[in-house]
C-alpha cells in the first residue's frame, strides 16, 4: 500500500513537472523568429507540445487511480515549478507578489475541493 | 528576435490570450467529461479545444513573462466551476465560492505584475 502511494506521489510530481516543462518550452519556442530561426523554434515547439501532451495523458491516468479532489489541487503545483524554471533559466524576476499569487491559487484549489 | 527576448513587461494582449487559452482548455475538459465512450465526437471536440488552448498559450507567451502568464491558466479552474454549475448541475458550495475567490485574487495579483 505504501509503495503504491509512493508511486502515485511520484506520478503527481512527474505530471506537474511535465506541465511546467511544456509551458517552458512553448515559451522558449515563442521567443524565436519563425523566418530566421525556424529549426530552433520547431525543436522547442515539438518539445513543448510533447511535454504538455504527456502531462495531459498522465493527468487522465492519475484520474483513474486518484479522486478528482486530489488530482485537481495538485495540478496547481505546476506553477511552483514554472516559477523555478522562470527564475533559473529565463532569469525572470520572481516578486513577492508572484509567490503570493501562486500560493493563493494553490490554497484556492485546495479549498475548492475540500 | 533579440527585442522579444529582452521584453521588459507583460503586454495586455498576452493576458487576454492567456484568458482565451484558459477558456479553450476548460471547455475542452468539459467535453471530455461529457464524452461517454473513448472516441466519440465529444472526446474529439475536447481534444481540438484543448489543443487550441495550447496554441493560444504559445502565442500568448510571445507577449510576456512565463512567470506571469503561465499561472493565469488556473483561471480555467474557475471556468470549470462555472460550467459545472451551469451545464452539469453541480452545486456551488461555500467552499467552492471561497476557493474560486482565492484563485481569482491570486490570478489578479500575478496578472497585475507586469515584470
PDB file of C-alpha atoms in Angstrom:
ATOM      1  CA  UNK A   1       0.000   0.000   0.000  1.00  0.00           C
ATOM      2  CA  UNK A   2       2.775   2.423   0.918  1.00  0.00           C
ATOM      3  CA  UNK A   3       4.665   1.514  -2.228  1.00  0.00           C
ATOM      4  CA  UNK A   4       1.554   2.318  -4.296  1.00  0.00           C
ATOM      5  CA  UNK A   5       1.111   5.681  -2.544  1.00  0.00           C
ATOM      6  CA  UNK A   6       4.759   6.465  -3.174  1.00  0.00           C
ATOM      7  CA  UNK A   7       4.262   5.618  -6.840  1.00  0.00           C
ATOM      8  CA  UNK A   8       1.155   7.831  -7.063  1.00  0.00           C
ATOM      9  CA  UNK A   9       3.022  10.675  -5.357  1.00  0.00           C
ATOM     10  CA  UNK A  10       5.795  10.272  -7.895  1.00  0.00           C
ATOM     11  CA  UNK A  11       3.200  10.265 -10.695  1.00  0.00           C
ATOM     12  CA  UNK A  12       1.852  13.619  -9.486  1.00  0.00           C
ATOM     13  CA  UNK A  13       5.339  15.126  -9.278  1.00  0.00           C
ATOM     14  CA  UNK A  14       6.191  13.908 -12.788  1.00  0.00           C
ATOM     15  CA  UNK A  15       2.817  15.134 -14.107  1.00  0.00           C
ATOM     16  CA  UNK A  16       3.230  18.648 -12.713  1.00  0.00           C
ATOM     17  CA  UNK A  17       6.843  18.866 -13.927  1.00  0.00           C
ATOM     18  CA  UNK A  18       5.711  17.815 -17.429  1.00  0.00           C
ATOM     19  CA  UNK A  19       3.166  20.637 -17.428  1.00  0.00           C
ATOM     20  CA  UNK A  20       5.764  23.153 -16.280  1.00  0.00           C
ATOM     21  CA  UNK A  21       8.379  21.949 -18.806  1.00  0.00           C
ATOM     22  CA  UNK A  22       5.726  22.052 -21.543  1.00  0.00           C
ATOM     23  CA  UNK A  23       4.995  25.666 -20.678  1.00  0.00           C
ATOM     24  CA  UNK A  24       8.696  26.483 -20.544  1.00  0.00           C
ATOM     25  CA  UNK A  25       9.470  25.028 -23.999  1.00  0.00           C
ATOM     26  CA  UNK A  26       6.401  26.678 -25.564  1.00  0.00           C
ATOM     27  CA  UNK A  27       7.644  29.955 -24.114  1.00  0.00           C
ATOM     28  CA  UNK A  28      11.155  29.260 -25.444  1.00  0.00           C
ATOM     29  CA  UNK A  29       9.690  28.472 -28.888  1.00  0.00           C
ATOM     30  CA  UNK A  30       7.663  31.672 -28.921  1.00  0.00           C
ATOM     31  CA  UNK A  31      10.762  33.826 -28.453  1.00  0.00           C
ATOM     32  CA  UNK A  32      12.367  32.578 -31.687  1.00  0.00           C
ATOM     33  CA  UNK A  33      11.734  34.201 -35.041  1.00  0.00           C
ATOM     34  CA  UNK A  34       9.902  31.872 -37.437  1.00  0.00           C
ATOM     35  CA  UNK A  35      11.800  33.106 -40.528  1.00  0.00           C
ATOM     36  CA  UNK A  36      15.386  33.130 -39.306  1.00  0.00           C
ATOM     37  CA  UNK A  37      15.376  30.520 -36.523  1.00  0.00           C
ATOM     38  CA  UNK A  38      12.870  28.020 -37.863  1.00  0.00           C
ATOM     39  CA  UNK A  39      14.740  24.858 -36.731  1.00  0.00           C
ATOM     40  CA  UNK A  40      15.283  26.123 -33.182  1.00  0.00           C
ATOM     41  CA  UNK A  41      11.667  27.187 -32.973  1.00  0.00           C
ATOM     42  CA  UNK A  42      10.271  23.900 -34.287  1.00  0.00           C
ATOM     43  CA  UNK A  43      12.507  21.844 -31.949  1.00  0.00           C
ATOM     44  CA  UNK A  44      11.260  23.731 -28.916  1.00  0.00           C
ATOM     45  CA  UNK A  45       7.687  23.634 -30.176  1.00  0.00           C
ATOM     46  CA  UNK A  46       7.869  19.835 -30.507  1.00  0.00           C
ATOM     47  CA  UNK A  47       9.394  19.527 -27.010  1.00  0.00           C
ATOM     48  CA  UNK A  48       6.753  21.880 -25.613  1.00  0.00           C
ATOM     49  CA  UNK A  49       3.823  20.066 -27.210  1.00  0.00           C
ATOM     50  CA  UNK A  50       5.377  16.711 -26.234  1.00  0.00           C
ATOM     51  CA  UNK A  51       5.801  17.574 -22.543  1.00  0.00           C
ATOM     52  CA  UNK A  52       2.422  19.333 -22.412  1.00  0.00           C
ATOM     53  CA  UNK A  53       0.696  16.384 -24.105  1.00  0.00           C
ATOM     54  CA  UNK A  54       2.397  13.795 -21.870  1.00  0.00           C
ATOM     55  CA  UNK A  55       1.314  15.842 -18.866  1.00  0.00           C
ATOM     56  CA  UNK A  56      -2.301  15.742 -20.101  1.00  0.00           C
ATOM     57  CA  UNK A  57      -2.112  11.961 -20.598  1.00  0.00           C
ATOM     58  CA  UNK A  58      -0.667  11.444 -17.092  1.00  0.00           C
ATOM     59  CA  UNK A  59      -3.474  13.666 -15.797  1.00  0.00           C
ATOM     60  CA  UNK A  60      -6.048  11.331 -17.342  1.00  0.00           C
ATOM     61  CA  UNK A  61      -4.145   8.287 -15.951  1.00  0.00           C
ATOM     62  CA  UNK A  62      -3.931   9.865 -12.476  1.00  0.00           C
ATOM     63  CA  UNK A  63      -7.698  10.401 -12.507  1.00  0.00           C
ATOM     64  CA  UNK A  64      -8.182   6.639 -12.922  1.00  0.00           C
ATOM     65  CA  UNK A  65      -6.395   5.930  -9.649  1.00  0.00           C
ATOM     66  CA  UNK A  66      -6.891   9.059  -7.567  1.00  0.00           C
ATOM     67  CA  UNK A  67     -10.031  11.068  -6.793  1.00  0.00           C
ATOM     68  CA  UNK A  68     -10.644  14.267  -8.750  1.00  0.00           C
ATOM     69  CA  UNK A  69     -10.463  16.145  -5.446  1.00  0.00           C
ATOM     70  CA  UNK A  70      -6.836  15.061  -5.006  1.00  0.00           C
ATOM     71  CA  UNK A  71      -5.607  15.476  -8.580  1.00  0.00           C
ATOM     72  CA  UNK A  72      -7.225  18.852  -9.161  1.00  0.00           C
ATOM     73  CA  UNK A  73      -5.483  20.943  -6.447  1.00  0.00           C
ATOM     74  CA  UNK A  74      -2.212  19.136  -7.120  1.00  0.00           C
ATOM     75  CA  UNK A  75      -2.133  20.335 -10.738  1.00  0.00           C
ATOM     76  CA  UNK A  76      -1.734  23.859  -9.336  1.00  0.00           C
ATOM     77  CA  UNK A  77       1.703  22.722  -8.066  1.00  0.00           C
ATOM     78  CA  UNK A  78       2.747  23.056 -11.735  1.00  0.00           C
ATOM     79  CA  UNK A  79       3.050  26.815 -11.243  1.00  0.00           C
ATOM     80  CA  UNK A  80       5.602  26.389  -8.452  1.00  0.00           C
ATOM     81  CA  UNK A  81       7.864  24.586 -10.956  1.00  0.00           C
ATOM     82  CA  UNK A  82       7.056  27.291 -13.534  1.00  0.00           C
ATOM     83  CA  UNK A  83       8.353  29.930 -11.098  1.00  0.00           C
ATOM     84  CA  UNK A  84      11.562  27.898 -10.562  1.00  0.00           C
ATOM     85  CA  UNK A  85      12.151  27.473 -14.332  1.00  0.00           C
ATOM     86  CA  UNK A  86      11.346  31.150 -14.988  1.00  0.00           C
ATOM     87  CA  UNK A  87      13.790  32.273 -12.322  1.00  0.00           C
ATOM     88  CA  UNK A  88      16.737  29.979 -13.039  1.00  0.00           C
ATOM     89  CA  UNK A  89      16.551  29.589 -16.832  1.00  0.00           C
ATOM     90  CA  UNK A  90      14.679  32.637 -18.133  1.00  0.00           C
ATOM     91  CA  UNK A  91      16.138  34.934 -15.454  1.00  0.00           C
ATOM     92  CA  UNK A  92      12.718  36.427 -14.759  1.00  0.00           C
ATOM     93  CA  UNK A  93      12.126  38.324 -11.565  1.00  0.00           C
ATOM     94  CA  UNK A  94      10.066  36.379  -9.039  1.00  0.00           C
ATOM     95  CA  UNK A  95       8.449  39.062  -6.943  1.00  0.00           C
ATOM     96  CA  UNK A  96       6.756  38.536  -3.586  1.00  0.00           C
ATOM     97  CA  UNK A  97       3.559  39.318  -5.463  1.00  0.00           C
ATOM     98  CA  UNK A  98       4.027  36.345  -7.816  1.00  0.00           C
ATOM     99  CA  UNK A  99       4.825  33.990  -4.915  1.00  0.00           C
ATOM    100  CA  UNK A 100       1.761  35.223  -3.040  1.00  0.00           C
ATOM    101  CA  UNK A 101      -0.350  34.781  -6.196  1.00  0.00           C
ATOM    102  CA  UNK A 102       0.739  31.166  -6.708  1.00  0.00           C
ATOM    103  CA  UNK A 103       0.144  30.374  -3.013  1.00  0.00           C
ATOM    104  CA  UNK A 104      -3.343  31.928  -3.270  1.00  0.00           C
ATOM    105  CA  UNK A 105      -4.119  29.828  -6.365  1.00  0.00           C
ATOM    106  CA  UNK A 106      -2.846  26.690  -4.616  1.00  0.00           C
ATOM    107  CA  UNK A 107      -4.833  27.427  -1.443  1.00  0.00           C
ATOM    108  CA  UNK A 108      -7.907  28.241  -3.550  1.00  0.00           C
ATOM    109  CA  UNK A 109      -7.630  24.931  -5.397  1.00  0.00           C
ATOM    110  CA  UNK A 110      -7.385  23.020  -2.084  1.00  0.00           C
ATOM    111  CA  UNK A 111     -10.340  24.916  -0.545  1.00  0.00           C
ATOM    112  CA  UNK A 112     -12.384  24.410  -3.721  1.00  0.00           C
ATOM    113  CA  UNK A 113     -12.369  20.635  -3.426  1.00  0.00           C
ATOM    114  CA  UNK A 114     -12.376  20.280   0.370  1.00  0.00           C
TER     115      UNK A 114
ATOM    116  CA  UNK B   1      14.494  38.250 -32.271  1.00  0.00           C
ATOM    117  CA  UNK B   2      16.515  39.981 -29.603  1.00  0.00           C
ATOM    118  CA  UNK B   3      13.790  42.522 -28.966  1.00  0.00           C
ATOM    119  CA  UNK B   4      11.420  39.785 -27.918  1.00  0.00           C
ATOM    120  CA  UNK B   5      13.869  38.128 -25.561  1.00  0.00           C
ATOM    121  CA  UNK B   6      14.545  41.366 -23.762  1.00  0.00           C
ATOM    122  CA  UNK B   7      10.937  42.442 -23.383  1.00  0.00           C
ATOM    123  CA  UNK B   8      10.558  44.327 -20.123  1.00  0.00           C
ATOM    124  CA  UNK B   9       6.916  43.892 -19.321  1.00  0.00           C
ATOM    125  CA  UNK B  10       3.956  41.629 -19.962  1.00  0.00           C
ATOM    126  CA  UNK B  11       1.621  43.145 -22.550  1.00  0.00           C
ATOM    127  CA  UNK B  12      -2.163  43.215 -22.055  1.00  0.00           C
ATOM    128  CA  UNK B  13      -2.507  41.144 -25.257  1.00  0.00           C
ATOM    129  CA  UNK B  14      -0.555  38.334 -23.571  1.00  0.00           C
ATOM    130  CA  UNK B  15      -3.013  38.350 -20.675  1.00  0.00           C
ATOM    131  CA  UNK B  16      -6.050  38.427 -22.997  1.00  0.00           C
ATOM    132  CA  UNK B  17      -4.659  35.467 -24.980  1.00  0.00           C
ATOM    133  CA  UNK B  18      -3.990  33.506 -21.748  1.00  0.00           C
ATOM    134  CA  UNK B  19      -7.601  34.104 -20.630  1.00  0.00           C
ATOM    135  CA  UNK B  20      -8.737  32.777 -24.031  1.00  0.00           C
ATOM    136  CA  UNK B  21      -6.399  29.777 -23.589  1.00  0.00           C
ATOM    137  CA  UNK B  22      -7.897  29.057 -20.154  1.00  0.00           C
ATOM    138  CA  UNK B  23     -11.426  29.189 -21.678  1.00  0.00           C
ATOM    139  CA  UNK B  24     -10.459  26.863 -24.506  1.00  0.00           C
ATOM    140  CA  UNK B  25      -8.703  24.355 -22.216  1.00  0.00           C
ATOM    141  CA  UNK B  26     -11.521  24.305 -19.654  1.00  0.00           C
ATOM    142  CA  UNK B  27     -14.172  23.933 -22.391  1.00  0.00           C
ATOM    143  CA  UNK B  28     -12.147  21.042 -23.851  1.00  0.00           C
ATOM    144  CA  UNK B  29     -12.040  19.344 -20.447  1.00  0.00           C
ATOM    145  CA  UNK B  30     -15.796  19.776 -20.078  1.00  0.00           C
ATOM    146  CA  UNK B  31     -16.323  17.990 -23.399  1.00  0.00           C
ATOM    147  CA  UNK B  32     -14.114  15.141 -22.129  1.00  0.00           C
ATOM    148  CA  UNK B  33     -16.373  14.968 -19.114  1.00  0.00           C
ATOM    149  CA  UNK B  34     -19.452  14.837 -21.399  1.00  0.00           C
ATOM    150  CA  UNK B  35     -17.961  12.060 -23.533  1.00  0.00           C
ATOM    151  CA  UNK B  36     -19.449   8.617 -22.927  1.00  0.00           C
ATOM    152  CA  UNK B  37     -17.119   6.405 -24.897  1.00  0.00           C
ATOM    153  CA  UNK B  38     -13.429   6.552 -25.641  1.00  0.00           C
ATOM    154  CA  UNK B  39     -13.535   8.262 -29.024  1.00  0.00           C
ATOM    155  CA  UNK B  40     -16.989   9.731 -29.567  1.00  0.00           C
ATOM    156  CA  UNK B  41     -17.447  13.192 -31.043  1.00  0.00           C
ATOM    157  CA  UNK B  42     -17.403  14.949 -27.646  1.00  0.00           C
ATOM    158  CA  UNK B  43     -13.981  13.448 -26.974  1.00  0.00           C
ATOM    159  CA  UNK B  44     -12.721  14.816 -30.307  1.00  0.00           C
ATOM    160  CA  UNK B  45     -14.177  18.279 -29.705  1.00  0.00           C
ATOM    161  CA  UNK B  46     -12.394  18.113 -26.336  1.00  0.00           C
ATOM    162  CA  UNK B  47      -9.080  17.329 -27.999  1.00  0.00           C
ATOM    163  CA  UNK B  48      -9.484  20.155 -30.533  1.00  0.00           C
ATOM    164  CA  UNK B  49     -10.342  22.716 -27.847  1.00  0.00           C
ATOM    165  CA  UNK B  50      -7.560  21.517 -25.538  1.00  0.00           C
ATOM    166  CA  UNK B  51      -5.109  21.785 -28.457  1.00  0.00           C
ATOM    167  CA  UNK B  52      -6.402  25.244 -29.330  1.00  0.00           C
ATOM    168  CA  UNK B  53      -5.712  26.198 -25.719  1.00  0.00           C
ATOM    169  CA  UNK B  54      -2.077  25.136 -26.156  1.00  0.00           C
ATOM    170  CA  UNK B  55      -1.793  27.177 -29.384  1.00  0.00           C
ATOM    171  CA  UNK B  56      -3.294  30.275 -27.736  1.00  0.00           C
ATOM    172  CA  UNK B  57      -0.918  29.821 -24.791  1.00  0.00           C
ATOM    173  CA  UNK B  58       2.113  29.593 -27.093  1.00  0.00           C
ATOM    174  CA  UNK B  59       1.110  32.795 -28.900  1.00  0.00           C
ATOM    175  CA  UNK B  60       0.419  34.490 -25.558  1.00  0.00           C
ATOM    176  CA  UNK B  61       3.955  33.681 -24.367  1.00  0.00           C
ATOM    177  CA  UNK B  62       5.283  35.956 -27.145  1.00  0.00           C
ATOM    178  CA  UNK B  63       3.821  38.889 -25.268  1.00  0.00           C
ATOM    179  CA  UNK B  64       5.184  38.484 -21.792  1.00  0.00           C
ATOM    180  CA  UNK B  65       6.867  36.656 -18.957  1.00  0.00           C
ATOM    181  CA  UNK B  66       6.325  32.942 -18.351  1.00  0.00           C
ATOM    182  CA  UNK B  67       6.112  33.514 -14.587  1.00  0.00           C
ATOM    183  CA  UNK B  68       3.244  35.961 -15.133  1.00  0.00           C
ATOM    184  CA  UNK B  69       1.360  34.243 -17.949  1.00  0.00           C
ATOM    185  CA  UNK B  70       1.513  30.502 -17.146  1.00  0.00           C
ATOM    186  CA  UNK B  71      -0.208  30.715 -13.711  1.00  0.00           C
ATOM    187  CA  UNK B  72      -3.078  32.615 -15.375  1.00  0.00           C
ATOM    188  CA  UNK B  73      -4.137  29.284 -16.867  1.00  0.00           C
ATOM    189  CA  UNK B  74      -5.543  28.449 -13.417  1.00  0.00           C
ATOM    190  CA  UNK B  75      -8.436  30.722 -14.388  1.00  0.00           C
ATOM    191  CA  UNK B  76      -9.545  27.510 -16.092  1.00  0.00           C
ATOM    192  CA  UNK B  77     -10.441  26.097 -12.626  1.00  0.00           C
ATOM    193  CA  UNK B  78     -12.883  28.955 -12.115  1.00  0.00           C
ATOM    194  CA  UNK B  79     -14.335  28.493 -15.600  1.00  0.00           C
ATOM    195  CA  UNK B  80     -14.710  24.750 -14.904  1.00  0.00           C
ATOM    196  CA  UNK B  81     -16.689  25.521 -11.731  1.00  0.00           C
ATOM    197  CA  UNK B  82     -18.928  27.850 -13.733  1.00  0.00           C
ATOM    198  CA  UNK B  83     -19.525  25.155 -16.392  1.00  0.00           C
ATOM    199  CA  UNK B  84     -20.198  22.566 -13.707  1.00  0.00           C
ATOM    200  CA  UNK B  85     -22.863  24.771 -12.149  1.00  0.00           C
ATOM    201  CA  UNK B  86     -24.371  25.892 -15.487  1.00  0.00           C
ATOM    202  CA  UNK B  87     -24.399  22.692 -17.527  1.00  0.00           C
ATOM    203  CA  UNK B  88     -23.805  19.753 -15.191  1.00  0.00           C
ATOM    204  CA  UNK B  89     -25.970  20.837 -12.269  1.00  0.00           C
ATOM    205  CA  UNK B  90     -23.051  20.744  -9.829  1.00  0.00           C
ATOM    206  CA  UNK B  91     -23.541  22.533  -6.521  1.00  0.00           C
ATOM    207  CA  UNK B  92     -21.779  25.790  -5.697  1.00  0.00           C
ATOM    208  CA  UNK B  93     -20.990  25.364  -2.006  1.00  0.00           C
ATOM    209  CA  UNK B  94     -19.374  27.855   0.372  1.00  0.00           C
ATOM    210  CA  UNK B  95     -16.001  26.140  -0.145  1.00  0.00           C
ATOM    211  CA  UNK B  96     -16.377  26.360  -3.911  1.00  0.00           C
ATOM    212  CA  UNK B  97     -17.135  30.086  -3.697  1.00  0.00           C
ATOM    213  CA  UNK B  98     -14.259  30.702  -1.290  1.00  0.00           C
ATOM    214  CA  UNK B  99     -11.793  28.660  -3.364  1.00  0.00           C
ATOM    215  CA  UNK B 100     -12.874  30.451  -6.552  1.00  0.00           C
ATOM    216  CA  UNK B 101     -12.378  33.806  -4.866  1.00  0.00           C
ATOM    217  CA  UNK B 102      -8.875  32.845  -3.666  1.00  0.00           C
ATOM    218  CA  UNK B 103      -7.883  31.669  -7.150  1.00  0.00           C
ATOM    219  CA  UNK B 104      -9.232  34.886  -8.700  1.00  0.00           C
ATOM    220  CA  UNK B 105      -7.302  37.039  -6.213  1.00  0.00           C
ATOM    221  CA  UNK B 106      -4.149  35.040  -6.992  1.00  0.00           C
ATOM    222  CA  UNK B 107      -4.690  35.391 -10.753  1.00  0.00           C
ATOM    223  CA  UNK B 108      -5.276  39.145 -10.472  1.00  0.00           C
ATOM    224  CA  UNK B 109      -2.196  39.533  -8.231  1.00  0.00           C
ATOM    225  CA  UNK B 110       0.036  37.748 -10.754  1.00  0.00           C
ATOM    226  CA  UNK B 111      -1.624  39.268 -13.841  1.00  0.00           C
ATOM    227  CA  UNK B 112      -1.146  42.729 -12.378  1.00  0.00           C
ATOM    228  CA  UNK B 113       2.602  42.136 -12.010  1.00  0.00           C
ATOM    229  CA  UNK B 114       3.957  43.339 -15.349  1.00  0.00           C
ATOM    230  CA  UNK B 115       7.527  42.219 -14.691  1.00  0.00           C
TER     231      UNK B 115
END
